[in-house]
CSV table of C-alpha atoms and ligand atoms in Angstrom, one decimal:
chain,number,residue,atom,x,y,z
J,12,MET,CA,-153.2,29.0,11.4
J,13,LYS,CA,-150.1,27.2,10.1
J,14,VAL,CA,-146.6,28.2,10.8
J,15,TYR,CA,-143.1,26.9,9.9
J,16,ASN,CA,-141.5,25.6,13.1
J,17,THR,CA,-137.7,25.7,13.1
J,18,LEU,CA,-137.8,23.0,15.9
J,19,THR,CA,-139.5,20.4,13.8
J,20,LYS,CA,-138.4,21.8,10.4
J,21,LYS,CA,-142.1,21.5,9.3
J,22,ILE,CA,-145.1,23.7,8.6
J,23,GLU,CA,-147.5,22.8,11.4
J,24,PRO,CA,-150.9,23.8,12.6
J,25,PHE,CA,-150.5,26.4,15.4
J,26,VAL,CA,-152.0,25.3,18.6
J,27,PRO,CA,-151.3,27.5,21.7
J,28,ASN,CA,-151.0,25.9,25.2
J,29,HIS,CA,-154.0,27.8,26.5
J,30,GLY,CA,-156.9,28.2,24.1
J,31,LYS,CA,-156.8,31.4,22.2
J,32,GLU,CA,-154.1,33.0,24.4
J,33,VAL,CA,-150.6,33.2,22.9
J,34,LYS,CA,-147.4,33.8,24.8
J,35,LEU,CA,-144.9,35.3,22.5
J,36,TYR,CA,-141.3,36.1,23.1
J,37,THR,CA,-139.1,38.0,20.6
J,38,CYS,CA,-135.4,38.7,21.1
J,39,GLY,CA,-134.8,42.5,21.3
J,40,PRO,CA,-131.9,44.7,20.1
J,41,THR,CA,-128.4,45.1,21.5
J,42,VAL,CA,-128.4,48.8,22.1
J,43,TYR,CA,-124.8,49.8,21.3
J,44,ASP,CA,-125.6,51.4,18.0
J,45,TYR,CA,-128.5,52.3,15.7
J,46,ALA,CA,-130.5,49.3,14.3
J,47,HIS,CA,-129.8,48.7,10.6
J,48,ILE,CA,-132.7,48.1,8.2
J,49,GLY,CA,-131.9,44.3,8.3
J,50,ASN,CA,-132.6,44.2,12.0
J,51,LEU,CA,-135.7,46.2,11.4
J,52,ARG,CA,-136.9,43.6,8.8
J,53,THR,CA,-136.9,41.1,11.7
J,54,TYR,CA,-139.0,43.4,13.9
J,55,ILE,CA,-141.4,44.1,11.1
J,56,PHE,CA,-141.9,40.3,10.7
J,57,GLU,CA,-142.5,39.9,14.4
J,58,ASP,CA,-145.0,42.9,14.4
J,59,VAL,CA,-146.9,41.3,11.5
J,60,LEU,CA,-146.9,38.0,13.4
J,61,GLU,CA,-148.4,39.6,16.5
J,62,LYS,CA,-151.0,41.6,14.6
J,63,SER,CA,-151.9,38.6,12.4
J,64,LEU,CA,-152.5,36.5,15.6
J,65,ASN,CA,-154.8,39.3,16.9
J,66,TYR,CA,-156.5,39.5,13.5
J,67,LEU,CA,-157.1,35.7,13.6
J,68,GLY,CA,-158.8,36.0,17.0
J,69,TYR,CA,-155.9,35.2,19.4
J,70,SER,CA,-155.0,37.4,22.3
J,71,VAL,CA,-151.2,37.9,22.5
J,72,ILE,CA,-149.0,38.6,25.4
J,73,ARG,CA,-145.6,39.6,24.1
J,74,THR,CA,-142.3,40.2,25.8
J,75,MET,CA,-139.1,41.6,24.5
J,76,ASN,CA,-135.7,42.2,26.1
J,77,ILE,CA,-133.3,45.0,25.6
J,78,THR,CA,-129.7,43.7,25.6
J,79,ASP,CA,-127.7,46.3,27.5
J,80,VAL,CA,-125.3,43.9,29.1
J,81,GLY,CA,-123.5,40.7,28.2
J,82,HIS,CA,-123.7,40.5,24.4
J,83,LEU,CA,-120.4,39.8,22.7
J,84,ALA,CA,-119.7,40.8,19.2
J,85,ASN,CA,-119.4,37.3,17.6
J,86,ASP,CA,-122.0,35.5,19.6
J,87,SER,CA,-119.4,33.1,21.2
J,88,ASP,CA,-118.0,33.8,24.6
J,89,ASP,CA,-114.7,35.0,23.1
J,90,GLY,CA,-116.0,38.0,21.2
J,91,GLU,CA,-115.7,41.7,21.9
J,92,ASP,CA,-118.2,43.3,24.3
J,93,LYS,CA,-120.6,45.2,22.1
J,94,MET,CA,-121.7,47.7,24.7
J,95,LEU,CA,-118.2,48.5,25.8
J,96,LYS,CA,-117.2,49.0,22.2
J,97,GLY,CA,-120.1,51.5,21.7
J,98,ALA,CA,-119.1,53.4,24.9
J,99,LEU,CA,-115.5,53.7,24.0
J,100,ARG,CA,-116.4,54.8,20.5
J,101,GLU,CA,-118.6,57.6,21.7
J,102,LYS,CA,-116.8,58.4,25.0
J,103,LYS,CA,-120.0,57.9,27.0
J,104,SER,CA,-120.9,55.5,29.8
J,105,VAL,CA,-122.5,52.1,28.8
J,106,TYR,CA,-125.7,53.3,30.6
J,107,GLU,CA,-125.8,56.5,28.4
J,108,ILE,CA,-125.2,54.4,25.3
J,109,ALA,CA,-127.9,52.0,26.2
J,110,ASP,CA,-130.5,54.7,26.9
J,111,PHE,CA,-129.7,56.6,23.8
J,112,TYR,CA,-129.9,53.7,21.4
J,113,THR,CA,-133.0,52.2,23.2
J,114,ASN,CA,-134.8,55.4,22.4
J,115,ALA,CA,-133.5,55.5,18.9
J,116,PHE,CA,-134.7,51.9,18.4
J,117,PHE,CA,-138.3,52.7,19.5
J,118,GLU,CA,-138.3,55.9,17.4
J,119,ASP,CA,-137.5,53.7,14.4
J,120,CYS,CA,-140.2,51.3,15.4
J,121,LYS,CA,-142.8,54.1,15.7
J,122,LYS,CA,-141.9,55.3,12.2
J,123,LEU,CA,-142.4,51.8,10.8
J,124,ASN,CA,-145.8,51.4,12.7
J,125,ILE,CA,-144.2,48.6,14.7
J,126,LYS,CA,-146.2,48.2,17.9
J,127,ARG,CA,-144.3,48.2,21.2
J,128,PRO,CA,-144.5,44.8,22.9
J,129,GLN,CA,-146.6,44.6,26.1
J,130,TYR,CA,-143.5,43.9,28.2
J,131,VAL,CA,-140.1,45.4,27.3
J,132,SER,CA,-137.4,44.8,29.9
J,133,LYS,CA,-133.7,45.6,30.2
J,134,ALA,CA,-131.3,42.7,30.7
J,135,SER,CA,-129.6,44.6,33.5
J,136,ASP,CA,-132.9,44.7,35.5
J,137,HIS,CA,-133.0,40.9,36.0
J,138,ILE,CA,-129.7,40.1,37.8
J,139,ASP,CA,-131.4,38.4,40.7
J,140,ASP,CA,-133.4,36.2,38.3
J,141,TYR,CA,-130.1,35.1,36.6
J,142,ILE,CA,-128.4,34.3,39.9
J,143,HIS,CA,-131.3,32.2,41.0
J,144,MET,CA,-131.4,30.2,37.7
J,145,ILE,CA,-127.6,29.7,37.7
J,146,GLU,CA,-127.6,28.5,41.3
J,147,LYS,CA,-130.2,25.9,40.5
J,148,LEU,CA,-128.3,24.8,37.3
J,149,LEU,CA,-125.2,24.4,39.4
J,150,GLN,CA,-127.1,22.5,42.1
J,151,ASP,CA,-128.6,20.1,39.5
J,152,GLY,CA,-125.3,19.5,37.8
J,153,TYR,CA,-126.0,21.3,34.5
J,154,ALA,CA,-123.5,24.0,35.2
J,155,TYR,CA,-119.9,24.1,36.5
J,156,GLN,CA,-117.4,26.6,37.7
J,157,ALA,CA,-114.0,27.1,36.0
J,158,ASN,CA,-111.4,29.8,36.0
J,159,GLY,CA,-113.8,32.1,37.9
J,160,ASN,CA,-116.6,31.8,35.5
J,161,VAL,CA,-119.8,29.6,35.5
J,162,TYR,CA,-120.5,27.6,32.3
J,163,PHE,CA,-123.4,25.5,31.1
J,164,ASP,CA,-122.4,22.0,30.3
J,165,VAL,CA,-124.1,21.2,27.0
J,166,SER,CA,-123.2,17.5,27.2
J,167,LYS,CA,-125.9,17.2,29.9
J,168,MET,CA,-128.6,18.0,27.3
J,169,PRO,CA,-128.7,15.1,24.8
J,170,ASP,CA,-131.0,17.1,22.4
J,171,TYR,CA,-128.8,20.3,22.5
J,172,TYR,CA,-128.6,20.3,18.7
J,173,LYS,CA,-132.4,19.8,18.1
J,174,LEU,CA,-133.1,23.4,17.0
J,175,SER,CA,-130.1,24.0,14.9
J,176,GLY,CA,-129.7,20.5,13.4
J,177,LYS,CA,-125.9,21.1,13.7
J,178,ASN,CA,-123.3,18.4,13.9
J,179,PRO,CA,-121.2,18.7,17.0
J,180,ASP,CA,-118.1,17.4,15.1
J,181,ASP,CA,-118.3,20.2,12.6
J,182,LEU,CA,-118.4,22.6,15.5
J,183,LYS,CA,-115.3,21.1,17.0
J,184,VAL,CA,-113.4,21.9,13.8
J,185,ALA,CA,-114.7,25.4,13.7
J,186,VAL,CA,-113.7,26.0,17.3
J,187,ARG,CA,-110.2,24.6,16.7
J,188,ASP,CA,-109.7,27.4,14.2
J,189,ASP,CA,-110.6,29.9,16.8
J,190,VAL,CA,-107.3,31.2,18.4
J,191,GLU,CA,-109.1,32.6,21.3
J,192,HIS,CA,-110.8,29.4,22.3
J,193,ASP,CA,-111.6,29.3,26.0
J,194,THR,CA,-109.6,26.3,27.3
J,195,PHE,CA,-111.5,26.2,30.6
J,196,LYS,CA,-114.7,24.9,29.0
J,197,ARG,CA,-115.4,21.1,29.2
J,198,ASN,CA,-117.0,21.1,25.7
J,199,PRO,CA,-116.4,23.6,22.9
J,200,ALA,CA,-120.1,24.4,22.8
J,201,ASP,CA,-120.4,25.2,26.5
J,202,PHE,CA,-121.4,28.7,27.1
J,203,GLY,CA,-120.9,31.3,29.9
J,204,LEU,CA,-123.7,31.9,32.4
J,205,TRP,CA,-121.7,34.2,34.6
J,206,PHE,CA,-118.3,35.8,34.2
J,207,THR,CA,-116.1,37.1,37.0
J,208,ASN,CA,-112.9,36.5,35.1
J,209,SER,CA,-113.4,38.3,31.9
J,210,LYS,CA,-110.8,39.7,29.5
J,211,PHE,CA,-112.6,43.0,29.7
J,212,ASN,CA,-111.1,44.6,32.8
J,213,ASN,CA,-113.0,47.9,32.2
J,214,GLN,CA,-116.4,46.2,32.1
J,215,ALA,CA,-118.6,48.9,33.6
J,216,MET,CA,-121.7,46.9,34.4
J,217,LYS,CA,-120.9,44.5,37.2
J,218,TRP,CA,-122.8,43.0,40.1
J,219,ASP,CA,-122.1,40.9,43.2
J,220,SER,CA,-122.9,37.2,43.0
J,221,PRO,CA,-122.2,34.0,44.8
J,222,TRP,CA,-119.3,33.5,42.4
J,223,GLY,CA,-117.8,37.0,42.8
J,224,VAL,CA,-118.3,40.4,41.2
J,225,GLY,CA,-119.1,39.9,37.5
J,226,TYR,CA,-121.8,40.0,34.8
J,227,PRO,CA,-124.1,37.6,33.1
J,228,GLY,CA,-123.7,35.9,29.8
J,229,TRP,CA,-125.9,37.0,26.9
J,230,HIS,CA,-128.2,33.9,26.6
J,231,ILE,CA,-129.3,33.8,30.2
J,232,GLU,CA,-131.2,37.1,29.8
J,233,CYS,CA,-133.8,35.9,27.3
J,234,SER,CA,-134.6,32.7,29.2
J,235,ASN,CA,-135.2,34.7,32.4
J,236,ILE,CA,-137.1,37.6,31.0
J,237,ALA,CA,-139.4,35.3,29.1
J,238,ILE,CA,-140.0,33.1,32.2
J,239,HIS,CA,-140.4,36.2,34.4
J,240,PHE,CA,-143.2,37.7,32.3
J,241,LEU,CA,-144.7,34.8,30.5
J,242,GLY,CA,-144.3,31.9,32.9
J,243,GLU,CA,-143.0,28.3,32.3
J,244,TYR,CA,-144.7,27.6,29.0
J,245,LEU,CA,-144.1,29.7,25.9
J,246,ASP,CA,-146.0,29.3,22.7
J,247,ILE,CA,-143.8,31.1,20.2
J,248,HIS,CA,-140.2,32.4,20.3
J,249,CYS,CA,-138.9,34.5,17.5
J,250,GLY,CA,-135.7,36.1,16.2
J,251,GLY,CA,-133.6,36.3,13.1
J,252,VAL,CA,-132.1,33.1,11.7
J,253,ASP,CA,-128.7,34.0,13.1
J,254,ASN,CA,-130.2,33.6,16.5
J,255,ILE,CA,-130.9,29.9,16.0
J,256,PHE,CA,-127.3,29.0,16.9
J,257,PRO,CA,-125.9,29.5,19.5
J,258,HIS,CA,-128.4,31.9,21.1
J,259,HIS,CA,-131.7,30.1,20.9
J,260,SER,CA,-130.1,26.7,21.3
J,261,ASN,CA,-128.5,27.9,24.5
J,262,GLU,CA,-131.8,29.5,25.7
J,263,ILE,CA,-133.5,26.1,25.2
J,264,ALA,CA,-130.8,24.2,27.0
J,265,GLN,CA,-130.7,26.4,30.1
J,266,SER,CA,-134.5,26.9,30.3
J,267,GLU,CA,-135.4,23.3,30.0
J,268,ALA,CA,-132.6,22.2,32.4
J,269,TYR,CA,-134.0,24.7,34.9
J,270,LEU,CA,-137.7,24.1,34.4
J,271,GLY,CA,-137.5,20.3,33.9
J,272,HIS,CA,-139.9,20.3,31.0
J,273,LYS,CA,-140.3,21.4,27.4
J,274,TRP,CA,-140.3,25.2,27.3
J,275,CYS,CA,-141.5,26.5,24.0
J,276,ASN,CA,-143.4,24.8,21.2
J,277,TYR,CA,-142.9,27.0,18.2
J,278,TRP,CA,-139.7,28.7,17.1
J,279,MET,CA,-140.1,31.1,14.2
J,280,HIS,CA,-137.2,32.8,12.5
J,281,GLY,CA,-137.0,35.6,10.0
J,282,GLU,CA,-134.5,35.4,7.1
J,283,TYR,CA,-131.8,38.0,6.3
J,284,LEU,CA,-132.0,41.2,4.5
J,285,ASN,CA,-128.9,41.0,2.3
J,286,ASP,CA,-126.8,43.6,0.6
J,287,GLU,CA,-124.7,42.9,-2.5
J,288,THR,CA,-122.1,41.0,-0.4
J,289,GLY,CA,-124.5,39.0,1.7
J,290,LYS,CA,-126.1,39.4,5.2
J,291,MET,CA,-126.4,43.1,6.0
J,292,SER,CA,-124.5,43.9,9.2
J,293,LYS,CA,-123.5,46.9,11.2
J,294,SER,CA,-119.8,46.4,10.6
J,295,LYS,CA,-119.6,46.2,6.8
J,296,GLY,CA,-120.6,48.3,3.8
J,297,GLU,CA,-122.9,51.3,4.0
J,298,PHE,CA,-124.5,51.4,7.4
J,299,LEU,CA,-128.1,51.5,6.3
J,300,THR,CA,-130.3,52.9,9.0
J,301,LEU,CA,-133.9,54.1,8.8
J,302,SER,CA,-132.7,57.7,9.4
J,303,LEU,CA,-130.4,57.4,6.3
J,304,LEU,CA,-133.4,56.3,4.2
J,305,ILE,CA,-135.4,59.2,5.6
J,306,LYS,CA,-132.6,61.6,4.8
J,307,LYS,CA,-132.7,60.3,1.2
J,308,GLY,CA,-136.4,61.2,1.1
J,309,TYR,CA,-137.9,57.7,1.7
J,310,ASP,CA,-141.1,57.3,3.6
J,311,PRO,CA,-140.3,54.6,6.3
J,312,LEU,CA,-143.6,52.9,5.4
J,313,SER,CA,-142.4,52.3,1.9
J,314,TYR,CA,-139.6,50.2,3.5
J,315,ARG,CA,-142.3,48.3,5.5
J,316,TYR,CA,-144.2,47.8,2.2
J,317,PHE,CA,-140.9,46.5,0.6
J,318,CYS,CA,-140.6,43.9,3.4
J,319,LEU,CA,-144.2,42.8,3.2
J,320,GLU,CA,-143.9,42.1,-0.5
J,321,SER,CA,-141.7,39.1,0.3
J,322,HIS,CA,-142.1,36.2,2.6
J,323,TYR,CA,-140.3,36.4,6.0
J,324,ARG,CA,-138.6,33.0,5.4
J,325,LYS,CA,-137.0,34.1,2.2
J,326,GLN,CA,-133.8,36.1,2.0
J,327,LEU,CA,-134.4,39.6,0.7
J,328,ALA,CA,-131.9,41.5,-1.4
J,329,PHE,CA,-131.8,45.2,-0.7
J,330,SER,CA,-130.9,47.7,-3.4
J,331,TYR,CA,-132.1,51.2,-4.0
J,332,GLU,CA,-133.6,50.1,-7.3
J,333,SER,CA,-135.8,47.5,-5.6
J,334,LEU,CA,-136.7,49.9,-2.9
J,335,ASP,CA,-137.7,52.5,-5.5
J,336,ARG,CA,-140.0,49.9,-7.1
J,337,ALA,CA,-141.7,49.4,-3.7
J,338,VAL,CA,-141.9,53.2,-3.3
J,339,SER,CA,-143.9,53.6,-6.6
J,340,SER,CA,-146.2,50.7,-5.8
J,341,TYR,CA,-146.8,52.1,-2.3
J,342,GLN,CA,-147.4,55.6,-3.5
J,343,SER,CA,-149.8,54.5,-6.2
J,344,LEU,CA,-151.6,52.4,-3.7
J,345,LYS,CA,-152.0,55.3,-1.4
J,346,ASN,CA,-153.1,57.5,-4.2
J,347,LYS,CA,-155.8,55.1,-5.2
J,348,VAL,CA,-157.1,55.0,-1.7
J,349,LYS,CA,-157.0,58.8,-1.4
J,350,HIS,CA,-159.2,59.1,-4.6
J,351,MET,CA,-161.6,56.5,-3.3
J,352,MET,CA,-162.0,58.5,-0.1
J,353,ASN,CA,-163.2,61.5,-2.1
J,354,GLU,CA,-166.1,59.4,-3.6
J,355,VAL,CA,-167.5,57.2,-0.8
J,356,THR,CA,-170.6,55.6,-2.2
J,357,GLY,CA,-173.1,53.0,-1.1
J,358,GLU,CA,-173.3,50.9,2.0
J,359,VAL,CA,-170.9,48.1,3.1
J,360,ASP,CA,-171.7,44.9,1.2
J,361,GLU,CA,-171.5,42.5,4.1
J,362,ASN,CA,-171.1,39.3,2.0
J,363,LEU,CA,-168.3,40.7,-0.1
J,364,PHE,CA,-166.7,42.1,3.1
J,365,HIS,CA,-166.6,38.7,4.7
J,366,ASP,CA,-165.5,36.9,1.6
J,367,TYR,CA,-162.4,39.1,1.2
J,368,GLN,CA,-161.8,39.2,4.9
J,369,GLN,CA,-161.6,35.4,4.7
J,370,LYS,CA,-159.2,35.5,1.8
J,371,PHE,CA,-157.0,37.8,3.8
J,372,LYS,CA,-157.1,35.5,6.8
J,373,ASP,CA,-156.2,32.6,4.6
J,374,ALA,CA,-153.1,34.3,3.4
J,375,LEU,CA,-152.0,35.2,6.9
J,376,SER,CA,-152.8,31.7,8.2
J,377,ASP,CA,-150.6,30.3,5.5
J,378,ASP,CA,-147.4,30.9,7.5
J,379,LEU,CA,-147.8,34.6,7.3
J,380,ASN,CA,-147.9,34.9,3.5
J,381,THR,CA,-147.9,38.7,3.4
J,382,ALA,CA,-147.3,38.8,-0.3
J,383,ASN,CA,-150.6,37.0,-0.9
J,384,ALA,CA,-152.2,39.3,1.7
J,385,LEU,CA,-151.2,42.2,-0.4
J,386,THR,CA,-152.6,40.5,-3.5
J,387,VAL,CA,-155.9,40.2,-1.8
J,388,LEU,CA,-155.8,43.9,-1.1
J,389,TYR,CA,-155.2,44.6,-4.8
J,390,GLU,CA,-158.0,42.3,-5.8
J,391,VAL,CA,-160.3,44.4,-3.6
J,392,LEU,CA,-159.1,47.6,-5.3
J,393,LYS,CA,-159.8,46.1,-8.8
J,394,HIS,CA,-163.2,44.7,-7.9
J,395,ASP,CA,-166.3,46.6,-8.9
J,396,MET,CA,-167.7,46.7,-5.4
J,397,ASN,CA,-168.6,50.1,-4.0
J,398,ASN,CA,-166.0,52.4,-2.4
J,399,LYS,CA,-167.6,52.1,1.0
J,400,THR,CA,-167.0,48.3,1.0
J,401,LYS,CA,-163.5,48.8,-0.4
J,402,LEU,CA,-162.6,51.3,2.3
J,403,ALA,CA,-164.0,49.1,5.1
J,404,LEU,CA,-161.8,46.2,3.9
J,405,ILE,CA,-158.7,48.4,3.5
J,406,GLU,CA,-159.2,49.7,7.0
J,407,ASP,CA,-159.6,46.1,8.2
J,408,PHE,CA,-156.5,44.8,6.5
J,409,ASP,CA,-154.4,47.7,7.6
J,410,GLN,CA,-154.7,46.5,11.2
J,411,VAL,CA,-152.1,43.9,10.2
J,412,LEU,CA,-150.4,45.6,7.3
J,413,SER,CA,-150.0,48.9,9.2
J,414,LEU,CA,-149.2,50.9,6.1
J,415,SER,CA,-151.4,53.9,7.2
J,416,LEU,CA,-153.4,53.4,4.0
J,417,LEU,CA,-156.3,55.6,5.1
J,418,LYS,CA,-154.1,58.4,6.5
J,419,VAL,CA,-154.2,61.4,4.2
J,420,GLU,CA,-150.8,63.1,4.2
J,421,GLU,CA,-151.1,66.8,4.9
J,422,ILE,CA,-148.1,68.9,4.1
J,423,ASP,CA,-147.2,70.2,7.6
J,424,ASP,CA,-145.0,73.3,8.1
J,425,ASP,CA,-141.8,71.3,8.6
J,426,LEU,CA,-142.3,69.3,5.5
J,427,LYS,CA,-143.2,72.4,3.5
J,428,GLN,CA,-140.0,74.2,4.8
J,429,GLN,CA,-137.9,71.2,3.8
J,430,VAL,CA,-139.5,71.0,0.3
J,431,LEU,CA,-139.0,74.8,-0.3
J,432,GLU,CA,-135.4,74.5,0.7
J,433,LEU,CA,-134.8,71.6,-1.7
J,434,ILE,CA,-136.6,73.4,-4.5
J,435,ALA,CA,-134.4,76.5,-3.9
J,436,GLU,CA,-131.3,74.4,-3.9
J,437,ARG,CA,-132.5,72.7,-7.2
J,438,THR,CA,-133.1,76.1,-8.9
J,439,GLU,CA,-129.6,77.2,-7.8
J,440,ALA,CA,-128.1,73.9,-9.1
J,441,LYS,CA,-129.8,74.4,-12.5
J,442,LYS,CA,-128.5,77.9,-12.7
J,443,GLU,CA,-125.0,76.6,-12.2
J,444,LYS,CA,-125.7,73.9,-14.8
J,445,ASN,CA,-125.2,71.2,-12.1
J,446,PHE,CA,-127.9,69.0,-13.6
J,447,ALA,CA,-126.8,65.9,-11.8
J,448,ARG,CA,-127.6,67.6,-8.4
J,449,ALA,CA,-130.9,69.0,-9.8
J,450,ASP,CA,-132.0,65.5,-10.8
J,451,GLU,CA,-130.9,64.1,-7.5
J,452,ILE,CA,-133.1,66.6,-5.7
J,453,ARG,CA,-136.1,65.8,-7.9
J,454,GLU,CA,-135.5,62.1,-7.0
J,455,ILE,CA,-135.3,63.0,-3.2
J,456,LEU,CA,-138.6,64.9,-3.5
J,457,LYS,CA,-140.2,62.0,-5.4
J,458,ASN,CA,-139.2,59.7,-2.6
J,459,MET,CA,-140.8,62.1,-0.2
J,460,GLY,CA,-144.1,61.8,-2.2
J,461,ILE,CA,-143.6,65.3,-3.6
J,462,GLN,CA,-144.1,65.9,-7.3
J,463,ILE,CA,-142.7,69.1,-8.7
J,464,LYS,CA,-143.6,71.0,-11.8
J,465,ASP,CA,-141.6,73.7,-13.5
J,466,THR,CA,-143.8,76.6,-14.6
J,467,ARG,CA,-143.1,80.1,-16.0
J,468,GLU,CA,-143.9,81.4,-12.5
J,469,GLY,CA,-141.4,79.1,-10.9
J,470,THR,CA,-141.5,75.5,-9.4
J,471,THR,CA,-144.8,74.3,-7.9
J,472,PHE,CA,-145.3,71.1,-5.9
J,473,GLU,CA,-148.0,68.8,-4.7
J,474,LYS,CA,-148.1,65.8,-2.4
J,475,ILE,CA,-148.8,62.7,-4.4
J,476,SER,CA,-149.4,60.2,-1.6
I,27,AMP,P1,-128.9,42.6,17.3
I,27,AMP,O1,-129.3,44.0,17.7
I,27,AMP,O2,-127.6,42.4,16.7
I,27,AMP,O3,-129.0,41.6,18.5
I,27,AMP,O4,-130.0,42.0,16.3
I,27,AMP,C1,-131.3,42.3,16.4
I,27,AMP,C2,-132.1,41.3,15.5
I,27,AMP,O5,-131.9,41.5,14.1
I,27,AMP,C3,-131.9,39.8,15.8
I,27,AMP,O6,-133.1,39.2,15.9
I,27,AMP,C4,-131.1,39.4,14.5
I,27,AMP,O7,-131.4,38.0,14.3
I,27,AMP,C5,-131.7,40.3,13.5
I,27,AMP,N1,-130.8,40.5,12.3
I,27,AMP,C6,-129.5,40.8,12.3
I,27,AMP,N2,-129.0,41.0,11.1
I,27,AMP,C7,-130.0,40.9,10.2
I,27,AMP,C8,-130.2,40.9,8.8
I,27,AMP,N3,-129.2,41.2,8.0
I,27,AMP,N4,-131.5,40.7,8.3
I,27,AMP,C9,-132.5,40.4,9.1
I,27,AMP,N5,-132.4,40.4,10.5
I,27,AMP,C10,-131.2,40.6,11.0
I,28,ZN,ZN1,-132.8,36.3,22.9
């Protein structure tokens, strides 16, 4: 397998530390609100990575954190506390907010066929680990105390900028513009490891520590959770490109200072999902959640398909038009498979099976080229091999694609009720000559994979995927 490594800025052969065993760490969500579909693009990429590694014969141990404490809104130490912001907005405690949105996140993942990592751990469950790491960093001179807080001194790490490729002088200029710059730091890029003197007086999550009652910085959690579950040597660390700086750069600095050796060999980053104004984010434009797409009638798996059509290292522009194109491709793909399942003929042709399996592997081994992997799937569909072989290959590929290609959708009672209500509303809208709404409902039903037909006896419907 070859992957693009952000650390070396090159596509490199992937060689794990221990034979075929891969230790994979992926940064998890900050649970103060729903994930938007941009966040979910990153988790789809990481899911495809884990499943591709399995498909290619590696065994993967994967860990993910849940950020329920310490993450500030602009990634620098001067931002707003995201969790506190969520709690104030919803008049709940930070613990309630964290639980609610953690569940919501895993619900979204389930709907997108994203597998839950083997180890998932909350940042607030590792306070002792952080205290231990910070004590050692202070002892060895990598960290210092100032104004009641403990900071990491980035000047002690000569290769601090190796991951980001950033220029420290540019950063100085950027920081000078920041009116809230923390004057107690020795260097502008230094970052907080432990805060006792925070500007958030009402911070709810606080713990005792050798430096007073306080709470950890954001970056320290990932280093510790990774080391706690995966040990001192990590094979791959992932996140979105916005994590490269400062988050992952800080993770490397503190982990390598603490461990005294190189920590992680491969850093892989997923590119942004953009809206018409740029990077999709929670604070601007329409807040696009998976639930919103479902409400509009979209099958979550058509969003997964939409993501798989493009390479994880390319920015992807979201629009309803482009999603609609993915919906029709996905529905027609599912339809083809469904028809094939009605006519299963012959025996599996082992030679063809292995040839196409190899092509599929080649696509994944090429830095996770999911678009080419889908092309291999379409080649199988077009080929004149028997349906038994085709279905065996589809089932095999779906271990990675996870598009539920062989799942025949039954119309369950809930769906039927929802469809009947929409059809009744459409009939009413037509009576009132509100054709715009009637068309909108036809569109919603289409997105749900329901095709309607107006007959003299009334409107009938069938599930088309
Ligand atoms: P957060 O919950 O804000 O910590 O973000 C969770 C993950 O989503 C991180 O790995 C981010 O890098 C990633 N992310 C944030 N915005 C986007 C976006 N517009 N497109 C893709 N990934 C994103
Ligand atoms: Zn992280």
